[in-house]
Tab-separated table of C-alpha atoms and ligand atoms in Angstrom:
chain	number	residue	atom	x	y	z
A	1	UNK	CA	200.576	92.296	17.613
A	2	UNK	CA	200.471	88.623	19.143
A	3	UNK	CA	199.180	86.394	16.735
A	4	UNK	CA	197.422	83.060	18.573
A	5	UNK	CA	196.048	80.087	17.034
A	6	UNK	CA	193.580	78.508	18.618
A	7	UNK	CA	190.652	76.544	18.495
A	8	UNK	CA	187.368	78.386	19.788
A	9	UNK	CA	185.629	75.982	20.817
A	10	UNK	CA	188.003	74.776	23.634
A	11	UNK	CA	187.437	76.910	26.450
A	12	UNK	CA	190.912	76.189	28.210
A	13	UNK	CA	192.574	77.039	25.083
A	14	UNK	CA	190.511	80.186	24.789
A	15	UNK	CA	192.317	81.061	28.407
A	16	UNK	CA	195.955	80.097	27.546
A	17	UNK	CA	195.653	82.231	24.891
A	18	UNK	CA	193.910	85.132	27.047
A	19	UNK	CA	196.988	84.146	29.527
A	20	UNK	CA	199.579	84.600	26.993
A	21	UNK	CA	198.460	87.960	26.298
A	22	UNK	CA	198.507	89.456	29.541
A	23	UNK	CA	201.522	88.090	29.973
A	24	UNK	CA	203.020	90.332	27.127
A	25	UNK	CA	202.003	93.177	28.809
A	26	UNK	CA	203.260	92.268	32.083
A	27	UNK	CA	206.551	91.043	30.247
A	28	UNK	CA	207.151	94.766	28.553
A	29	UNK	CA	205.882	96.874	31.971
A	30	UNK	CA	208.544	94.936	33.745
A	31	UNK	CA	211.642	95.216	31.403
A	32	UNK	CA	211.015	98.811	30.497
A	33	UNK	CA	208.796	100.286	33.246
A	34	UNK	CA	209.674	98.282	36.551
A	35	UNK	CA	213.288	97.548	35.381
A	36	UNK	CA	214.075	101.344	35.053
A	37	UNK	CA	212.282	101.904	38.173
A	38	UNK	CA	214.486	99.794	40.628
A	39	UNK	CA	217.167	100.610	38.930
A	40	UNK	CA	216.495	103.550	39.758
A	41	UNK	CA	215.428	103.152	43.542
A	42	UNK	CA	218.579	100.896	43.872
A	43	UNK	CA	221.259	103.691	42.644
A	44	UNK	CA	219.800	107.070	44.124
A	45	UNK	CA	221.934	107.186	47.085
A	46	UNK	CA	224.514	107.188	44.515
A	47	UNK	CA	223.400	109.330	42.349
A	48	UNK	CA	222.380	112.163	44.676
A	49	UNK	CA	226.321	111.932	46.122
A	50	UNK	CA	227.310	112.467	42.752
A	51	UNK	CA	225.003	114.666	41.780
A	52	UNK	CA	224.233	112.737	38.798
A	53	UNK	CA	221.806	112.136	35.712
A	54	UNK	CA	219.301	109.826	34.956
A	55	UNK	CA	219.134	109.097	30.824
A	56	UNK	CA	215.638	106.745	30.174
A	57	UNK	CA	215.470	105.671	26.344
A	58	UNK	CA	211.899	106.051	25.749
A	59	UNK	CA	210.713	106.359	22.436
A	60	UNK	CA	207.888	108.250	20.106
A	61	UNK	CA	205.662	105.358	20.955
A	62	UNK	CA	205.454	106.760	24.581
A	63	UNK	CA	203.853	109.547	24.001
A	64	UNK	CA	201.658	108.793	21.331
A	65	UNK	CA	200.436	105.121	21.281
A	66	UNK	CA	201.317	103.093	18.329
A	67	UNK	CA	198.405	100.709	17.791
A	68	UNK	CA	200.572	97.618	16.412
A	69	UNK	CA	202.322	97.430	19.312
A	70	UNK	CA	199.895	98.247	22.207
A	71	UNK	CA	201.990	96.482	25.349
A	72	UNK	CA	205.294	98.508	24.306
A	73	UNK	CA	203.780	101.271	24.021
A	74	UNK	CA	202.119	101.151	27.106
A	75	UNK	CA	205.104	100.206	28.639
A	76	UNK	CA	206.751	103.343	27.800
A	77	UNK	CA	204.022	105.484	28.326
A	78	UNK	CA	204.446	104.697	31.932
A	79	UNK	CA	208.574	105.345	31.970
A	80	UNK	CA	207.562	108.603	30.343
A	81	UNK	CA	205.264	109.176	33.245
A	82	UNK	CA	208.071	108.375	35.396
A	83	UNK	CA	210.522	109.983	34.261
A	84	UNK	CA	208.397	113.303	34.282
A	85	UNK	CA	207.501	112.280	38.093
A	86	UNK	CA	211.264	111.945	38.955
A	87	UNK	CA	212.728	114.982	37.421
A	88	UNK	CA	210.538	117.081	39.539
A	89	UNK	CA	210.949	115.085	42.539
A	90	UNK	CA	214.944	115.051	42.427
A	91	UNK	CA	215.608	118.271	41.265
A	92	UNK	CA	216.430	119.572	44.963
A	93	UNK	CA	218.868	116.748	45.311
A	94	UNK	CA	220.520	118.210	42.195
A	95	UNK	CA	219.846	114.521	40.200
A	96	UNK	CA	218.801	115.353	36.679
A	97	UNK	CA	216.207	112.973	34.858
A	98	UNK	CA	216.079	112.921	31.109
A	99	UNK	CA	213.820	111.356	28.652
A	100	UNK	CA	215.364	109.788	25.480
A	101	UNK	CA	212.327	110.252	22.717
A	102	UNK	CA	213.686	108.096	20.097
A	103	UNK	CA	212.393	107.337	16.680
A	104	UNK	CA	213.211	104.734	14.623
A	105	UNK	CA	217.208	103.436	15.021
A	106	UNK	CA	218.599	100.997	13.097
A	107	UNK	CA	219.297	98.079	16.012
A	108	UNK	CA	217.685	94.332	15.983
A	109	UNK	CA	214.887	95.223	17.786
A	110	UNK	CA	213.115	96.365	14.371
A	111	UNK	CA	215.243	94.479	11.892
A	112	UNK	CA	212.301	93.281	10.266
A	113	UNK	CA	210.826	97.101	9.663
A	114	UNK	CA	211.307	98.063	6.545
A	115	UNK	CA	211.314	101.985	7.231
A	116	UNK	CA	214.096	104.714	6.933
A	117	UNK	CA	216.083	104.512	10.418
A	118	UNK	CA	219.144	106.338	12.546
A	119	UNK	CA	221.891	104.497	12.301
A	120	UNK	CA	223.146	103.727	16.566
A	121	UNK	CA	226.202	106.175	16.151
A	122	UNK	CA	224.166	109.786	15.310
A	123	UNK	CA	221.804	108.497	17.860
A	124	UNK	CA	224.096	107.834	20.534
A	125	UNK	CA	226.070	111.675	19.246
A	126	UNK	CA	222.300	113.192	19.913
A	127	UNK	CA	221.644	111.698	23.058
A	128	UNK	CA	225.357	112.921	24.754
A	129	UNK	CA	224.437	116.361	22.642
A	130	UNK	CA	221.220	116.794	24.112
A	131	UNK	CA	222.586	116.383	27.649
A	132	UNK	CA	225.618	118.499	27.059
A	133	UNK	CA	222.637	121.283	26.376
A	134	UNK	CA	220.689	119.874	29.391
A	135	UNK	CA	217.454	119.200	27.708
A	136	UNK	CA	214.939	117.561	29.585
A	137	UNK	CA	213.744	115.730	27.229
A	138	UNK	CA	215.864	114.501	24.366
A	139	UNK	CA	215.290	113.884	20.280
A	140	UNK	CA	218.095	112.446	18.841
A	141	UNK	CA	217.449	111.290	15.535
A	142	UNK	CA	215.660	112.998	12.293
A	143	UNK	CA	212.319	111.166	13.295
A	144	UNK	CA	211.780	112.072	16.359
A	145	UNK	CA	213.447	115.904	15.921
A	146	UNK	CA	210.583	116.778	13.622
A	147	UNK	CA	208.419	116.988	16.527
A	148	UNK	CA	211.158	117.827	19.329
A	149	UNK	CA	210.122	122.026	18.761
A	150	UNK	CA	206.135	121.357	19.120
A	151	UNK	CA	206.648	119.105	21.986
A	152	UNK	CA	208.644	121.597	24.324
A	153	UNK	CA	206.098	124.607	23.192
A	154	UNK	CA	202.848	122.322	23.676
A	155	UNK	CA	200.121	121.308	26.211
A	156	UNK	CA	202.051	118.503	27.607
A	157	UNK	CA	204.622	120.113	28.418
A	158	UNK	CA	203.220	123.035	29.838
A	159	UNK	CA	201.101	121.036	32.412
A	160	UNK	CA	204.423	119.167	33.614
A	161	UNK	CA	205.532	122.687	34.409
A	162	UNK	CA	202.493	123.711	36.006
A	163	UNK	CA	202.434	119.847	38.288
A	164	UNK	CA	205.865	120.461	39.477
A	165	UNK	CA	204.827	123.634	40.803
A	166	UNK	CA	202.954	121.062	43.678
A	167	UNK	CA	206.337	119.574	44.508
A	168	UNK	CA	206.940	120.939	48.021
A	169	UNK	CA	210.267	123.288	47.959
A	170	UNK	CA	212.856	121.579	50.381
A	171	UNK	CA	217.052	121.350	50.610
A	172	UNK	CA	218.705	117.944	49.056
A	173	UNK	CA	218.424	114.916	51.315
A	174	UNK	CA	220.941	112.630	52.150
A	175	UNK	CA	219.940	109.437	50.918
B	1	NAP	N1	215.558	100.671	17.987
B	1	NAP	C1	214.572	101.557	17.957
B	1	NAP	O1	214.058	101.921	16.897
B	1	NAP	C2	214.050	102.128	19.244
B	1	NAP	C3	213.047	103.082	19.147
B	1	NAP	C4	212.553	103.635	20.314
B	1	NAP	C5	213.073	103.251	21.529
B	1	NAP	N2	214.045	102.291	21.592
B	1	NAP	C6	214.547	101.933	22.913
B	1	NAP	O2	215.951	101.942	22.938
B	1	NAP	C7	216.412	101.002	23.903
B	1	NAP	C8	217.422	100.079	23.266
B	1	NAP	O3	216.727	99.293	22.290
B	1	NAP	P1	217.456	98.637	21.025
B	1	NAP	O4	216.855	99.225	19.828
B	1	NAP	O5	218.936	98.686	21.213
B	1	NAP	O6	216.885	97.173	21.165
B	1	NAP	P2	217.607	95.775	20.949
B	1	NAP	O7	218.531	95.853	19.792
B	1	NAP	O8	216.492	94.775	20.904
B	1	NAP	O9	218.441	95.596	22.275
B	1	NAP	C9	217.779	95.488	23.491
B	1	NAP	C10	218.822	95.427	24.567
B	1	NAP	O10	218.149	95.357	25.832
B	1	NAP	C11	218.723	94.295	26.574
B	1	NAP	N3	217.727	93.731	27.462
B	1	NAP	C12	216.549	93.137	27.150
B	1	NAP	N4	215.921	92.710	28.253
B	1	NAP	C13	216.734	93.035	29.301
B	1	NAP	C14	216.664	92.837	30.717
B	1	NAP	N5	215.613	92.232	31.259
B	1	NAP	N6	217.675	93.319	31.485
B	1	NAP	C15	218.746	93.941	30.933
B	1	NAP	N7	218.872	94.147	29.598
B	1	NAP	C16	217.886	93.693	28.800
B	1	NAP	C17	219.183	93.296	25.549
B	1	NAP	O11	220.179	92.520	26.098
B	1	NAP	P3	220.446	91.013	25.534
B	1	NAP	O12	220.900	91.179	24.133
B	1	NAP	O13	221.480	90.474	26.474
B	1	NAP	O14	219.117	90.320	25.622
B	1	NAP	C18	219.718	94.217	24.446
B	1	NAP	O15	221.039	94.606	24.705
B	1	NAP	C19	215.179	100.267	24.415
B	1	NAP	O16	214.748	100.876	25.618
B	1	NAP	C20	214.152	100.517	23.325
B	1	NAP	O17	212.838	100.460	23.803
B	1	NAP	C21	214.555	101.736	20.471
């Protein structure tokens, strides 16, 4: 939520405040959607030499919206997108992409929630445990576990199955 005071009868204050608003969405597409995604673009050379993996942190928020925070979620909608996009496309190149689904952790981005939270330690142990298995997709906390079982058996992630099907079979490429 972006609170704005303003007075309503002034249209150019009616348009800063319209301004500011897209600019919050713009702000969180670019940290976690773009920056991810040039990272990314930047390192794959690397990363298909060393056969690597690609970890996003996404969260719960991605793949359900959470209304409060509309331009984060949105945000990581789209890296969830991504990431699904990726992991098919790099596969042949022997790059792994993972999704990090977190719940709630207890870091200063939601200091001021006043809800039951993983501390950074048993989430950090769940995300290095849930690539050790080689899960696609990753729930490392108690939050985001209780729905870790529907999620791989469900709709979603049957279709993402079925799309990568379209991904035209071909040997790893150099760069
Ligand atoms: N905490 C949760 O409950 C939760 C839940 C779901 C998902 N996540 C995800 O987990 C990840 C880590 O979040 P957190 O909880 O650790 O948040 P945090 O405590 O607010 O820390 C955010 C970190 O991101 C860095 N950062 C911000 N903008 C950046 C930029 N433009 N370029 C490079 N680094 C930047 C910050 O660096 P500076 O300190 O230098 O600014 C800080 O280290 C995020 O992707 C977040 O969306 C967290």
């Amino acid at each position: 939520m972006t609170p704005l005071t303003l007075d309503v009868t002034s249209v150019s204050q009616i348009q800063t405040a319209a301004n500011e608003i897209v600019s919050v969405i713009e702000k969180h597409l670019a940290v976690n959607f773009l920056g991810p995604l040039r990272m990314t673009q930047a390192f794959l050379p690397l990363l298909k030499r060393s056969k690597g993996s690609i970890i996003n942190n996404l969260s719960l928020v991605g793949l359900a919206a959470l209304p409060v925070i509309p331009s984060y979620s949105i945000s990581k909608a789209a890296a969830f997108n991504m990431t699904q996009s990726l992991r098919a496309l790099l596969a042949a190149d022997g790059v792994t992409v993972h999704s990090v689904v977190l719940g709630p952790i207890d870091t200063d981005m939601n200091r001021g929630f006043n809800i039951p939270k993983a501390s950074t330690e048993s989430a950090a142990r769940g995300i290095f445990d849930g690539l050790e298995k080689g899960e696609e997709d990753i729930f490392p906390d108690p939050v985001s576990q209780s729905i870790a079982e529907a999620w791989r058996a469900g709709a979603a992630k049957a279709l993402e199955q079925q799309f990568k099907a379209f991904v035209p079979e071909r040997t790893a490429s150099a760069a």
